Amino acid sequence: MSESFLPVLAGHAEGTEVAAPSTPRNIPYRDGTPNPSAEALRARFGEAVQRVDVVWDETTVFVDRARVAEIVQWLHDDPSQRYDYLSDVTAVEYRDVDRPIEVVWHLRSLPYRRFLRLKTLLYKGQPLVVPSVWAIYKSADWMERECYDMFGIRFDGHPDLRRILMWEQYKEGFPLRKDFPLRGRFSRSEQLRQILALNPEAKYSMEELSVLDAFDELSLEQRQRLRAGEKVGE
Amino acid sequence: MATKTRTVEVELSTTGLDAQGRPQRVPLATDEAGNLVPLTPAPAVEPELEGEHMLINIGPQHPATHGVLRLVLELDGETVVRCVPHIGYLHCGFEKIGEYRQYNQIIPWTDREDYLNSPGNNVAFALGAERLFGVEITERCKVLRVIAMELSRLISHCVWLGTFCIDIGAFTPFLWIFQQRERVYTMLESWIGARLTTTLTRVGGMGADIPDGWTEDLANFVRTFPKVLEECSTMLTKNAIWVGRTVGLGAMSAEEAVNYGLSGPMLRASGVAYDVRKDFPYLDYETYDFDVPVGQTGDVYDRYLVRMEEMRQSIRILEQALKRLPDGPVNVDDHRLILPPKSKATSDMESMIHHFKQVMEGPRPPIGEAYVAVESPKGEKGYYMVSDGTSKPVRWRIRPPSFVNLSAIPKMVEGHLLSDVIAINASIDIVMGEIDR
């Protein structure tokens, strides 16, 4: 350690009663020990916890879709859980068309060194809406946007849910859905035409346009949308 | 209370050192009594222009955005009022393509997302797939993978240091550190045959064992690299211009940093000692002796210090890995995963079947899922794989650390000057290939 700096800590769980972790070996396929938080969730939320699954020593808790935000809030706030870090938000669609889409949250408790996977099921044919956890974790902002962009799942309560990787005028649908062909829905020539017609640097979202003093030069429709407080782009 | 904003001239006139010789943490603003206060926009010089904001577009074709990032900034004078990032210009659909590929065929795609950290990505993906297959790798393979990961951390941090210096206006360290990076690439080339897109690992082992004499090359590198690193450090750490351009910029508190999901050096600069290698170890990292550097204020300068120290710690890990590198096989002894020698495929029935099954069909993991995270140079890099029992994953998800780190950029730049946006953006260490995937 060079002298110019610094305090050095062994790991984040310093101060809590957690054993030093080690590399997992010979991980059992199905009969691992479930994360203690799963039992705590059962005791606290009862029916809302539908199933607990342990695969390769990772615990998955299936929860009721309507109560996701409430459950995550409890996991975040409760002093015996302290899941303060949201690693990932994503979704899984299976090749079997009848299987529901799963929305997946990967949570970490840095003080207790725990890892928990939350899942909720979205049945086909019903609106794909789940509660947003943006109010609890700011890191959910872009990850939920990406999930919406790729799967078309709407996160209820997200402040600015619009496409993030695909451009805002993208019309082909949601690329990571299984009914989306690998090459896209449109022909190559149509895709090329659309790409060439894009002029990305000339496109601004409504939120950005609202600062321009050229307000009067905008189209009537845009002016009305801006007056109504719209933030999402074209 | 009235505040005054320091100008660039004031910054340049400081020596940048306090009485103990440590770099001074100069705040961006002080009040009349000289107390440190948060930066507030300076009053308008021309009152009739007050309140008039300008929209400025940086990128996607701009060298200081490290790829194809586009930032739309709303400026009040030179102060950033709002920042809206736009990404996706490099989106290639890696995750979609992965659903149509066998596990070993996905490894080349992992080279191409965070292309400064290819060996590290290869190792991370192989670890994830091995958990899904339920495979235990050999001891020699573990140490070789540790060497690959730490070399990969070094080259990634070398690029970060070089480009960060250029963004701030220092050209020399870029040349010095890129020469060292080139040495690592030469070593990788003699190991696996490729420089940038290494495809170093296979599920259950490595693409190749290290060639004869390679450990001497590595020992030589480990011995000489710290000297160059210290030269760069001497040139920058206490340099008045450097300190003036980096201290106090883009600070994130520890709570904010955790809530915004920052990871890697970004998080540790804010004082949170979360390192996947220590907290959720893999590849026996708990048996290596190394420290996790943490910063105090979470500003750009602290991120610089943390990354410099991480390079020194990587060298320590490499030294230990070199000492303990055991003999023995590199690949697991399981021909459902690793091909038997090609010469046997034409003479031995069993081997021919394995060749046929593996090439035509691919190895099949049991039904299940795995999320394996490693400490990449950018932060927590996770691969989430779901298998339905076939040879191709149902879902392959990359948890991109720079994507999440970049999502905090509006929070970091607001209230700072336009020129500081470049420094803050450089301190995040983004790779657009990983962000857009």
PDB file of C-alpha atoms in Angstrom, chain B residues 122-370:
ATOM      1  CA  ASN B 122     -14.318 -15.124 -20.757  1.00  0.00           C
ATOM      2  CA  VAL B 123     -13.500 -16.312 -17.252  1.00  0.00           C
ATOM      3  CA  ALA B 124     -16.706 -14.844 -15.851  1.00  0.00           C
ATOM      4  CA  PHE B 125     -18.844 -16.525 -18.470  1.00  0.00           C
ATOM      5  CA  ALA B 126     -17.081 -19.854 -18.022  1.00  0.00           C
ATOM      6  CA  LEU B 127     -17.629 -19.653 -14.258  1.00  0.00           C
ATOM      7  CA  GLY B 128     -21.329 -19.050 -14.805  1.00  0.00           C
ATOM      8  CA  ALA B 129     -21.681 -21.889 -17.289  1.00  0.00           C
ATOM      9  CA  GLU B 130     -19.727 -24.233 -15.003  1.00  0.00           C
ATOM     10  CA  ARG B 131     -22.118 -23.541 -12.166  1.00  0.00           C
ATOM     11  CA  LEU B 132     -24.976 -24.328 -14.531  1.00  0.00           C
ATOM     12  CA  PHE B 133     -23.267 -27.590 -15.562  1.00  0.00           C
ATOM     13  CA  GLY B 134     -22.225 -28.424 -11.996  1.00  0.00           C
ATOM     14  CA  VAL B 135     -18.536 -28.767 -12.896  1.00  0.00           C
ATOM     15  CA  GLU B 136     -15.532 -28.311 -10.603  1.00  0.00           C
ATOM     16  CA  ILE B 137     -12.495 -27.000 -12.485  1.00  0.00           C
ATOM     17  CA  THR B 138      -8.904 -28.066 -11.806  1.00  0.00           C
ATOM     18  CA  GLU B 139      -6.516 -26.264  -9.473  1.00  0.00           C
ATOM     19  CA  ARG B 140      -4.167 -25.228 -12.261  1.00  0.00           C
ATOM     20  CA  CYS B 141      -7.084 -23.806 -14.212  1.00  0.00           C
ATOM     21  CA  LYS B 142      -8.140 -21.732 -11.213  1.00  0.00           C
ATOM     22  CA  VAL B 143      -4.728 -20.100 -10.878  1.00  0.00           C
ATOM     23  CA  LEU B 144      -4.446 -19.511 -14.620  1.00  0.00           C
ATOM     24  CA  ARG B 145      -7.843 -17.832 -14.540  1.00  0.00           C
ATOM     25  CA  VAL B 146      -6.787 -15.616 -11.654  1.00  0.00           C
ATOM     26  CA  ILE B 147      -3.746 -14.587 -13.702  1.00  0.00           C
ATOM     27  CA  ALA B 148      -5.990 -13.880 -16.698  1.00  0.00           C
ATOM     28  CA  MET B 149      -8.406 -11.808 -14.641  1.00  0.00           C
ATOM     29  CA  GLU B 150      -5.730  -9.703 -13.003  1.00  0.00           C
ATOM     30  CA  LEU B 151      -3.872  -9.106 -16.272  1.00  0.00           C
ATOM     31  CA  SER B 152      -7.163  -8.090 -17.751  1.00  0.00           C
ATOM     32  CA  ARG B 153      -7.787  -5.682 -14.872  1.00  0.00           C
ATOM     33  CA  LEU B 154      -4.365  -4.171 -15.509  1.00  0.00           C
ATOM     34  CA  ILE B 155      -4.901  -3.604 -19.218  1.00  0.00           C
ATOM     35  CA  SER B 156      -8.339  -2.164 -18.649  1.00  0.00           C
ATOM     36  CA  HIS B 157      -7.067   0.234 -16.007  1.00  0.00           C
ATOM     37  CA  CYS B 158      -4.127   1.130 -18.296  1.00  0.00           C
ATOM     38  CA  VAL B 159      -6.534   2.205 -21.027  1.00  0.00           C
ATOM     39  CA  TRP B 160      -8.612   4.074 -18.486  1.00  0.00           C
ATOM     40  CA  LEU B 161      -5.556   5.907 -17.141  1.00  0.00           C
ATOM     41  CA  GLY B 162      -4.288   6.786 -20.603  1.00  0.00           C
ATOM     42  CA  THR B 163      -7.581   8.090 -21.906  1.00  0.00           C
ATOM     43  CA  PHE B 164      -8.420   9.874 -18.671  1.00  0.00           C
ATOM     44  CA  CYS B 165      -5.087  11.724 -18.889  1.00  0.00           C
ATOM     45  CA  ILE B 166      -5.800  12.725 -22.481  1.00  0.00           C
ATOM     46  CA  ASP B 167      -9.267  13.959 -21.570  1.00  0.00           C
ATOM     47  CA  ILE B 168      -7.792  16.157 -18.894  1.00  0.00           C
ATOM     48  CA  GLY B 169      -4.944  17.312 -21.098  1.00  0.00           C
ATOM     49  CA  ALA B 170      -1.923  15.206 -20.132  1.00  0.00           C
ATOM     50  CA  PHE B 171      -0.485  13.277 -23.042  1.00  0.00           C
ATOM     51  CA  THR B 172       2.707  11.703 -21.666  1.00  0.00           C
ATOM     52  CA  PRO B 173       1.266   9.128 -19.225  1.00  0.00           C
ATOM     53  CA  PHE B 174      -0.860   7.838 -22.079  1.00  0.00           C
ATOM     54  CA  LEU B 175       2.265   6.871 -24.024  1.00  0.00           C
ATOM     55  CA  TRP B 176       4.034   5.407 -21.008  1.00  0.00           C
ATOM     56  CA  ILE B 177       1.142   3.277 -19.856  1.00  0.00           C
ATOM     57  CA  PHE B 178       0.147   2.083 -23.325  1.00  0.00           C
ATOM     58  CA  GLN B 179       3.629   0.630 -23.810  1.00  0.00           C
ATOM     59  CA  GLN B 180       3.016  -1.504 -20.723  1.00  0.00           C
ATOM     60  CA  ARG B 181      -0.415  -2.488 -21.953  1.00  0.00           C
ATOM     61  CA  GLU B 182       1.181  -3.609 -25.182  1.00  0.00           C
ATOM     62  CA  ARG B 183       3.418  -6.003 -23.221  1.00  0.00           C
ATOM     63  CA  VAL B 184       0.364  -7.669 -21.695  1.00  0.00           C
ATOM     64  CA  TYR B 185      -1.200  -8.036 -25.125  1.00  0.00           C
ATOM     65  CA  THR B 186       1.981  -9.648 -26.414  1.00  0.00           C
ATOM     66  CA  MET B 187       1.832 -12.120 -23.536  1.00  0.00           C
ATOM     67  CA  LEU B 188      -1.802 -12.882 -24.256  1.00  0.00           C
ATOM     68  CA  GLU B 189      -0.933 -13.381 -27.899  1.00  0.00           C
ATOM     69  CA  SER B 190       1.685 -15.986 -27.080  1.00  0.00           C
ATOM     70  CA  TRP B 191      -0.760 -17.684 -24.709  1.00  0.00           C
ATOM     71  CA  ILE B 192      -3.894 -17.933 -26.821  1.00  0.00           C
ATOM     72  CA  GLY B 193      -3.006 -16.508 -30.233  1.00  0.00           C
ATOM     73  CA  ALA B 194      -5.208 -13.431 -30.124  1.00  0.00           C
ATOM     74  CA  ARG B 195      -4.633 -10.034 -28.635  1.00  0.00           C
ATOM     75  CA  LEU B 196      -7.919  -8.245 -28.167  1.00  0.00           C
ATOM     76  CA  THR B 197     -10.614 -10.867 -28.644  1.00  0.00           C
ATOM     77  CA  THR B 198      -8.994 -13.656 -26.692  1.00  0.00           C
ATOM     78  CA  THR B 199     -11.721 -16.302 -26.196  1.00  0.00           C
ATOM     79  CA  LEU B 200      -9.426 -17.638 -23.522  1.00  0.00           C
ATOM     80  CA  THR B 201     -11.657 -20.066 -21.665  1.00  0.00           C
ATOM     81  CA  ARG B 202     -13.892 -23.022 -22.433  1.00  0.00           C
ATOM     82  CA  VAL B 203     -16.604 -24.434 -20.236  1.00  0.00           C
ATOM     83  CA  GLY B 204     -14.593 -26.714 -17.959  1.00  0.00           C
ATOM     84  CA  GLY B 205     -11.133 -25.394 -18.722  1.00  0.00           C
ATOM     85  CA  MET B 206      -9.042 -23.098 -20.886  1.00  0.00           C
ATOM     86  CA  GLY B 207      -8.569 -22.808 -24.626  1.00  0.00           C
ATOM     87  CA  ALA B 208      -4.857 -23.472 -24.141  1.00  0.00           C
ATOM     88  CA  ASP B 209      -2.300 -23.984 -21.432  1.00  0.00           C
ATOM     89  CA  ILE B 210       0.396 -21.336 -21.125  1.00  0.00           C
ATOM     90  CA  PRO B 211       3.411 -21.983 -23.382  1.00  0.00           C
ATOM     91  CA  ASP B 212       6.891 -22.804 -22.072  1.00  0.00           C
ATOM     92  CA  GLY B 213       8.696 -19.839 -20.620  1.00  0.00           C
ATOM     93  CA  TRP B 214       5.526 -17.799 -20.281  1.00  0.00           C
ATOM     94  CA  THR B 215       5.838 -17.553 -16.507  1.00  0.00           C
ATOM     95  CA  GLU B 216       9.239 -15.899 -16.913  1.00  0.00           C
ATOM     96  CA  ASP B 217       7.657 -13.286 -19.155  1.00  0.00           C
ATOM     97  CA  LEU B 218       4.994 -12.698 -16.558  1.00  0.00           C
ATOM     98  CA  ALA B 219       7.523 -12.530 -13.714  1.00  0.00           C
ATOM     99  CA  ASN B 220       9.474 -10.004 -15.730  1.00  0.00           C
ATOM    100  CA  PHE B 221       6.350  -7.943 -16.302  1.00  0.00           C
ATOM    101  CA  VAL B 222       5.342  -8.110 -12.646  1.00  0.00           C
ATOM    102  CA  ARG B 223       8.825  -6.906 -11.689  1.00  0.00           C
ATOM    103  CA  THR B 224       9.034  -3.978 -14.081  1.00  0.00           C
ATOM    104  CA  PHE B 225       5.449  -2.742 -14.407  1.00  0.00           C
ATOM    105  CA  PRO B 226       5.240  -1.111 -10.942  1.00  0.00           C
ATOM    106  CA  LYS B 227       8.120   1.186 -11.880  1.00  0.00           C
ATOM    107  CA  VAL B 228       6.187   2.681 -14.796  1.00  0.00           C
ATOM    108  CA  LEU B 229       3.066   2.861 -12.682  1.00  0.00           C
ATOM    109  CA  GLU B 230       4.920   4.818 -10.020  1.00  0.00           C
ATOM    110  CA  GLU B 231       6.296   7.144 -12.697  1.00  0.00           C
ATOM    111  CA  CYS B 232       2.760   7.912 -13.828  1.00  0.00           C
ATOM    112  CA  SER B 233       1.674   8.277 -10.247  1.00  0.00           C
ATOM    113  CA  THR B 234       4.529  10.682  -9.505  1.00  0.00           C
ATOM    114  CA  MET B 235       3.584  12.698 -12.518  1.00  0.00           C
ATOM    115  CA  LEU B 236      -0.105  12.972 -11.628  1.00  0.00           C
ATOM    116  CA  THR B 237      -0.996  12.399  -7.992  1.00  0.00           C
ATOM    117  CA  LYS B 238       0.395  15.638  -6.593  1.00  0.00           C
ATOM    118  CA  ASN B 239       0.306  17.612  -9.797  1.00  0.00           C
ATOM    119  CA  ALA B 240      -1.457  20.952  -9.223  1.00  0.00           C
ATOM    120  CA  ILE B 241      -3.280  20.867 -12.567  1.00  0.00           C
ATOM    121  CA  TRP B 242      -4.371  17.292 -12.017  1.00  0.00           C
ATOM    122  CA  VAL B 243      -5.583  17.968  -8.496  1.00  0.00           C
ATOM    123  CA  GLY B 244      -7.352  21.124  -9.628  1.00  0.00           C
ATOM    124  CA  ARG B 245      -9.125  19.343 -12.449  1.00  0.00           C
ATOM    125  CA  THR B 246     -10.279  16.331 -10.433  1.00  0.00           C
ATOM    126  CA  VAL B 247     -10.818  17.134  -6.753  1.00  0.00           C
ATOM    127  CA  GLY B 248     -14.410  17.742  -5.701  1.00  0.00           C
ATOM    128  CA  LEU B 249     -15.945  16.699  -8.989  1.00  0.00           C
ATOM    129  CA  GLY B 250     -18.913  14.374  -9.262  1.00  0.00           C
ATOM    130  CA  ALA B 251     -18.862  13.334  -5.626  1.00  0.00           C
ATOM    131  CA  MET B 252     -21.258  10.606  -4.539  1.00  0.00           C
ATOM    132  CA  SER B 253     -21.853   9.787  -0.882  1.00  0.00           C
ATOM    133  CA  ALA B 254     -21.682   6.166   0.235  1.00  0.00           C
ATOM    134  CA  GLU B 255     -25.471   5.840   0.589  1.00  0.00           C
ATOM    135  CA  GLU B 256     -26.103   7.416  -2.796  1.00  0.00           C
ATOM    136  CA  ALA B 257     -23.495   5.242  -4.459  1.00  0.00           C
ATOM    137  CA  VAL B 258     -25.067   2.044  -3.095  1.00  0.00           C
ATOM    138  CA  ASN B 259     -28.568   3.225  -3.973  1.00  0.00           C
ATOM    139  CA  TYR B 260     -27.532   4.114  -7.512  1.00  0.00           C
ATOM    140  CA  GLY B 261     -26.080   0.640  -7.867  1.00  0.00           C
ATOM    141  CA  LEU B 262     -22.530   1.807  -8.563  1.00  0.00           C
ATOM    142  CA  SER B 263     -19.922  -0.911  -8.333  1.00  0.00           C
ATOM    143  CA  GLY B 264     -16.209  -1.397  -8.666  1.00  0.00           C
ATOM    144  CA  PRO B 265     -13.843   1.549  -8.200  1.00  0.00           C
ATOM    145  CA  MET B 266     -16.781   3.966  -8.493  1.00  0.00           C
ATOM    146  CA  LEU B 267     -18.404   2.510  -5.385  1.00  0.00           C
ATOM    147  CA  ARG B 268     -15.182   2.031  -3.464  1.00  0.00           C
ATOM    148  CA  ALA B 269     -14.138   5.629  -4.087  1.00  0.00           C
ATOM    149  CA  SER B 270     -17.252   6.591  -2.129  1.00  0.00           C
ATOM    150  CA  GLY B 271     -16.024   4.620   0.852  1.00  0.00           C
ATOM    151  CA  VAL B 272     -17.975   1.367   0.471  1.00  0.00           C
ATOM    152  CA  ALA B 273     -15.552  -1.569   0.534  1.00  0.00           C
ATOM    153  CA  TYR B 274     -17.711  -3.864  -1.594  1.00  0.00           C
ATOM    154  CA  ASP B 275     -15.483  -6.009  -3.742  1.00  0.00           C
ATOM    155  CA  VAL B 276     -16.946  -9.201  -5.215  1.00  0.00           C
ATOM    156  CA  ARG B 277     -13.563 -10.895  -4.786  1.00  0.00           C
ATOM    157  CA  LYS B 278     -13.805 -10.376  -1.009  1.00  0.00           C
ATOM    158  CA  ASP B 279     -17.542 -10.470  -0.355  1.00  0.00           C
ATOM    159  CA  PHE B 280     -18.681 -13.228  -2.720  1.00  0.00           C
ATOM    160  CA  PRO B 281     -15.370 -14.906  -3.585  1.00  0.00           C
ATOM    161  CA  TYR B 282     -14.727 -17.133  -6.585  1.00  0.00           C
ATOM    162  CA  LEU B 283     -11.570 -18.844  -7.906  1.00  0.00           C
ATOM    163  CA  ASP B 284     -10.235 -19.033  -4.319  1.00  0.00           C
ATOM    164  CA  TYR B 285      -9.697 -15.273  -4.132  1.00  0.00           C
ATOM    165  CA  GLU B 286     -10.115 -15.484  -0.356  1.00  0.00           C
ATOM    166  CA  THR B 287      -6.755 -17.274  -0.159  1.00  0.00           C
ATOM    167  CA  TYR B 288      -4.865 -14.435  -1.866  1.00  0.00           C
ATOM    168  CA  ASP B 289      -3.522 -11.641   0.252  1.00  0.00           C
ATOM    169  CA  PHE B 290      -4.630  -8.306  -1.160  1.00  0.00           C
ATOM    170  CA  ASP B 291      -6.282  -5.132   0.054  1.00  0.00           C
ATOM    171  CA  VAL B 292      -9.370  -3.309  -1.110  1.00  0.00           C
ATOM    172  CA  PRO B 293      -8.622   0.405  -1.415  1.00  0.00           C
ATOM    173  CA  VAL B 294     -11.465   2.753  -0.572  1.00  0.00           C
ATOM    174  CA  GLY B 295     -11.770   6.486  -1.041  1.00  0.00           C
ATOM    175  CA  GLN B 296     -13.264   9.072   1.253  1.00  0.00           C
ATOM    176  CA  THR B 297     -15.220  11.597  -0.763  1.00  0.00           C
ATOM    177  CA  GLY B 298     -16.202   9.687  -3.889  1.00  0.00           C
ATOM    178  CA  ASP B 299     -14.994  12.388  -6.258  1.00  0.00           C
ATOM    179  CA  VAL B 300     -13.058  11.975  -9.488  1.00  0.00           C
ATOM    180  CA  TYR B 301      -9.731  12.250  -7.691  1.00  0.00           C
ATOM    181  CA  ASP B 302     -10.624   9.426  -5.315  1.00  0.00           C
ATOM    182  CA  ARG B 303     -11.624   7.230  -8.233  1.00  0.00           C
ATOM    183  CA  TYR B 304      -8.226   7.891  -9.730  1.00  0.00           C
ATOM    184  CA  LEU B 305      -6.451   6.960  -6.479  1.00  0.00           C
ATOM    185  CA  VAL B 306      -8.545   3.815  -6.041  1.00  0.00           C
ATOM    186  CA  ARG B 307      -7.802   2.581  -9.548  1.00  0.00           C
ATOM    187  CA  MET B 308      -4.084   3.275  -9.198  1.00  0.00           C
ATOM    188  CA  GLU B 309      -4.021   1.315  -5.949  1.00  0.00           C
ATOM    189  CA  GLU B 310      -6.006  -1.502  -7.531  1.00  0.00           C
ATOM    190  CA  MET B 311      -3.294  -1.899 -10.133  1.00  0.00           C
ATOM    191  CA  ARG B 312      -0.702  -2.263  -7.364  1.00  0.00           C
ATOM    192  CA  GLN B 313      -2.903  -4.855  -5.659  1.00  0.00           C
ATOM    193  CA  SER B 314      -3.305  -6.731  -8.937  1.00  0.00           C
ATOM    194  CA  ILE B 315       0.461  -6.975  -9.152  1.00  0.00           C
ATOM    195  CA  ARG B 316       0.485  -8.433  -5.628  1.00  0.00           C
ATOM    196  CA  ILE B 317      -2.076 -11.047  -6.634  1.00  0.00           C
ATOM    197  CA  LEU B 318      -0.094 -11.897  -9.762  1.00  0.00           C
ATOM    198  CA  GLU B 319       3.050 -12.426  -7.682  1.00  0.00           C
ATOM    199  CA  GLN B 320       1.219 -14.851  -5.413  1.00  0.00           C
ATOM    200  CA  ALA B 321      -0.438 -16.644  -8.319  1.00  0.00           C
ATOM    201  CA  LEU B 322       2.958 -17.123  -9.972  1.00  0.00           C
ATOM    202  CA  LYS B 323       4.341 -18.686  -6.797  1.00  0.00           C
ATOM    203  CA  ARG B 324       1.501 -21.141  -6.361  1.00  0.00           C
ATOM    204  CA  LEU B 325       0.840 -22.122  -9.993  1.00  0.00           C
ATOM    205  CA  PRO B 326       0.516 -25.925  -9.696  1.00  0.00           C
ATOM    206  CA  ASP B 327       1.277 -28.536 -12.315  1.00  0.00           C
ATOM    207  CA  GLY B 328      -1.432 -30.800 -13.564  1.00  0.00           C
ATOM    208  CA  PRO B 329      -4.200 -30.805 -16.117  1.00  0.00           C
ATOM    209  CA  VAL B 330      -5.901 -27.577 -17.161  1.00  0.00           C
ATOM    210  CA  ASN B 331      -9.163 -29.063 -18.345  1.00  0.00           C
ATOM    211  CA  VAL B 332     -11.608 -31.204 -16.437  1.00  0.00           C
ATOM    212  CA  ASP B 333     -11.497 -34.903 -17.162  1.00  0.00           C
ATOM    213  CA  ASP B 334     -14.973 -35.059 -18.674  1.00  0.00           C
ATOM    214  CA  HIS B 335     -15.312 -35.676 -22.390  1.00  0.00           C
ATOM    215  CA  ARG B 336     -18.916 -34.533 -22.417  1.00  0.00           C
ATOM    216  CA  LEU B 337     -17.519 -31.019 -21.959  1.00  0.00           C
ATOM    217  CA  ILE B 338     -13.959 -31.069 -23.249  1.00  0.00           C
ATOM    218  CA  LEU B 339     -13.149 -32.659 -26.594  1.00  0.00           C
ATOM    219  CA  PRO B 340     -10.825 -35.703 -26.546  1.00  0.00           C
ATOM    220  CA  PRO B 341      -7.655 -35.299 -28.633  1.00  0.00           C
ATOM    221  CA  LYS B 342      -8.385 -35.005 -32.343  1.00  0.00           C
ATOM    222  CA  SER B 343      -5.985 -37.848 -33.160  1.00  0.00           C
ATOM    223  CA  LYS B 344      -8.178 -40.211 -31.174  1.00  0.00           C
ATOM    224  CA  ALA B 345     -11.339 -39.239 -33.019  1.00  0.00           C
ATOM    225  CA  THR B 346     -10.445 -41.420 -35.979  1.00  0.00           C
ATOM    226  CA  SER B 347      -9.172 -44.426 -34.016  1.00  0.00           C
ATOM    227  CA  ASP B 348     -11.245 -44.642 -30.860  1.00  0.00           C
ATOM    228  CA  MET B 349     -15.012 -45.186 -31.076  1.00  0.00           C
ATOM    229  CA  GLU B 350     -15.782 -43.474 -27.757  1.00  0.00           C
ATOM    230  CA  SER B 351     -13.787 -40.387 -28.723  1.00  0.00           C
ATOM    231  CA  MET B 352     -15.493 -40.169 -32.071  1.00  0.00           C
ATOM    232  CA  ILE B 353     -18.900 -40.219 -30.389  1.00  0.00           C
ATOM    233  CA  HIS B 354     -17.827 -37.451 -28.007  1.00  0.00           C
ATOM    234  CA  HIS B 355     -16.554 -35.381 -30.908  1.00  0.00           C
ATOM    235  CA  PHE B 356     -19.773 -35.882 -32.825  1.00  0.00           C
ATOM    236  CA  LYS B 357     -22.065 -35.178 -29.880  1.00  0.00           C
ATOM    237  CA  GLN B 358     -20.170 -32.095 -28.779  1.00  0.00           C
ATOM    238  CA  VAL B 359     -19.787 -30.530 -32.182  1.00  0.00           C
ATOM    239  CA  MET B 360     -23.227 -31.315 -33.556  1.00  0.00           C
ATOM    240  CA  GLU B 361     -25.281 -30.974 -30.416  1.00  0.00           C
ATOM    241  CA  GLY B 362     -23.236 -29.273 -27.744  1.00  0.00           C
ATOM    242  CA  PRO B 363     -23.082 -30.098 -24.047  1.00  0.00           C
ATOM    243  CA  ARG B 364     -26.419 -29.900 -22.223  1.00  0.00           C
ATOM    244  CA  PRO B 365     -26.686 -28.537 -18.691  1.00  0.00           C
ATOM    245  CA  PRO B 366     -29.529 -29.681 -16.418  1.00  0.00           C
ATOM    246  CA  ILE B 367     -32.623 -27.462 -16.088  1.00  0.00           C
ATOM    247  CA  GLY B 368     -31.781 -24.558 -13.829  1.00  0.00           C
ATOM    248  CA  GLU B 369     -30.357 -21.112 -13.626  1.00  0.00           C
ATOM    249  CA  ALA B 370     -27.255 -19.403 -12.293  1.00  0.00           C
TER     250      ALA B 370
END
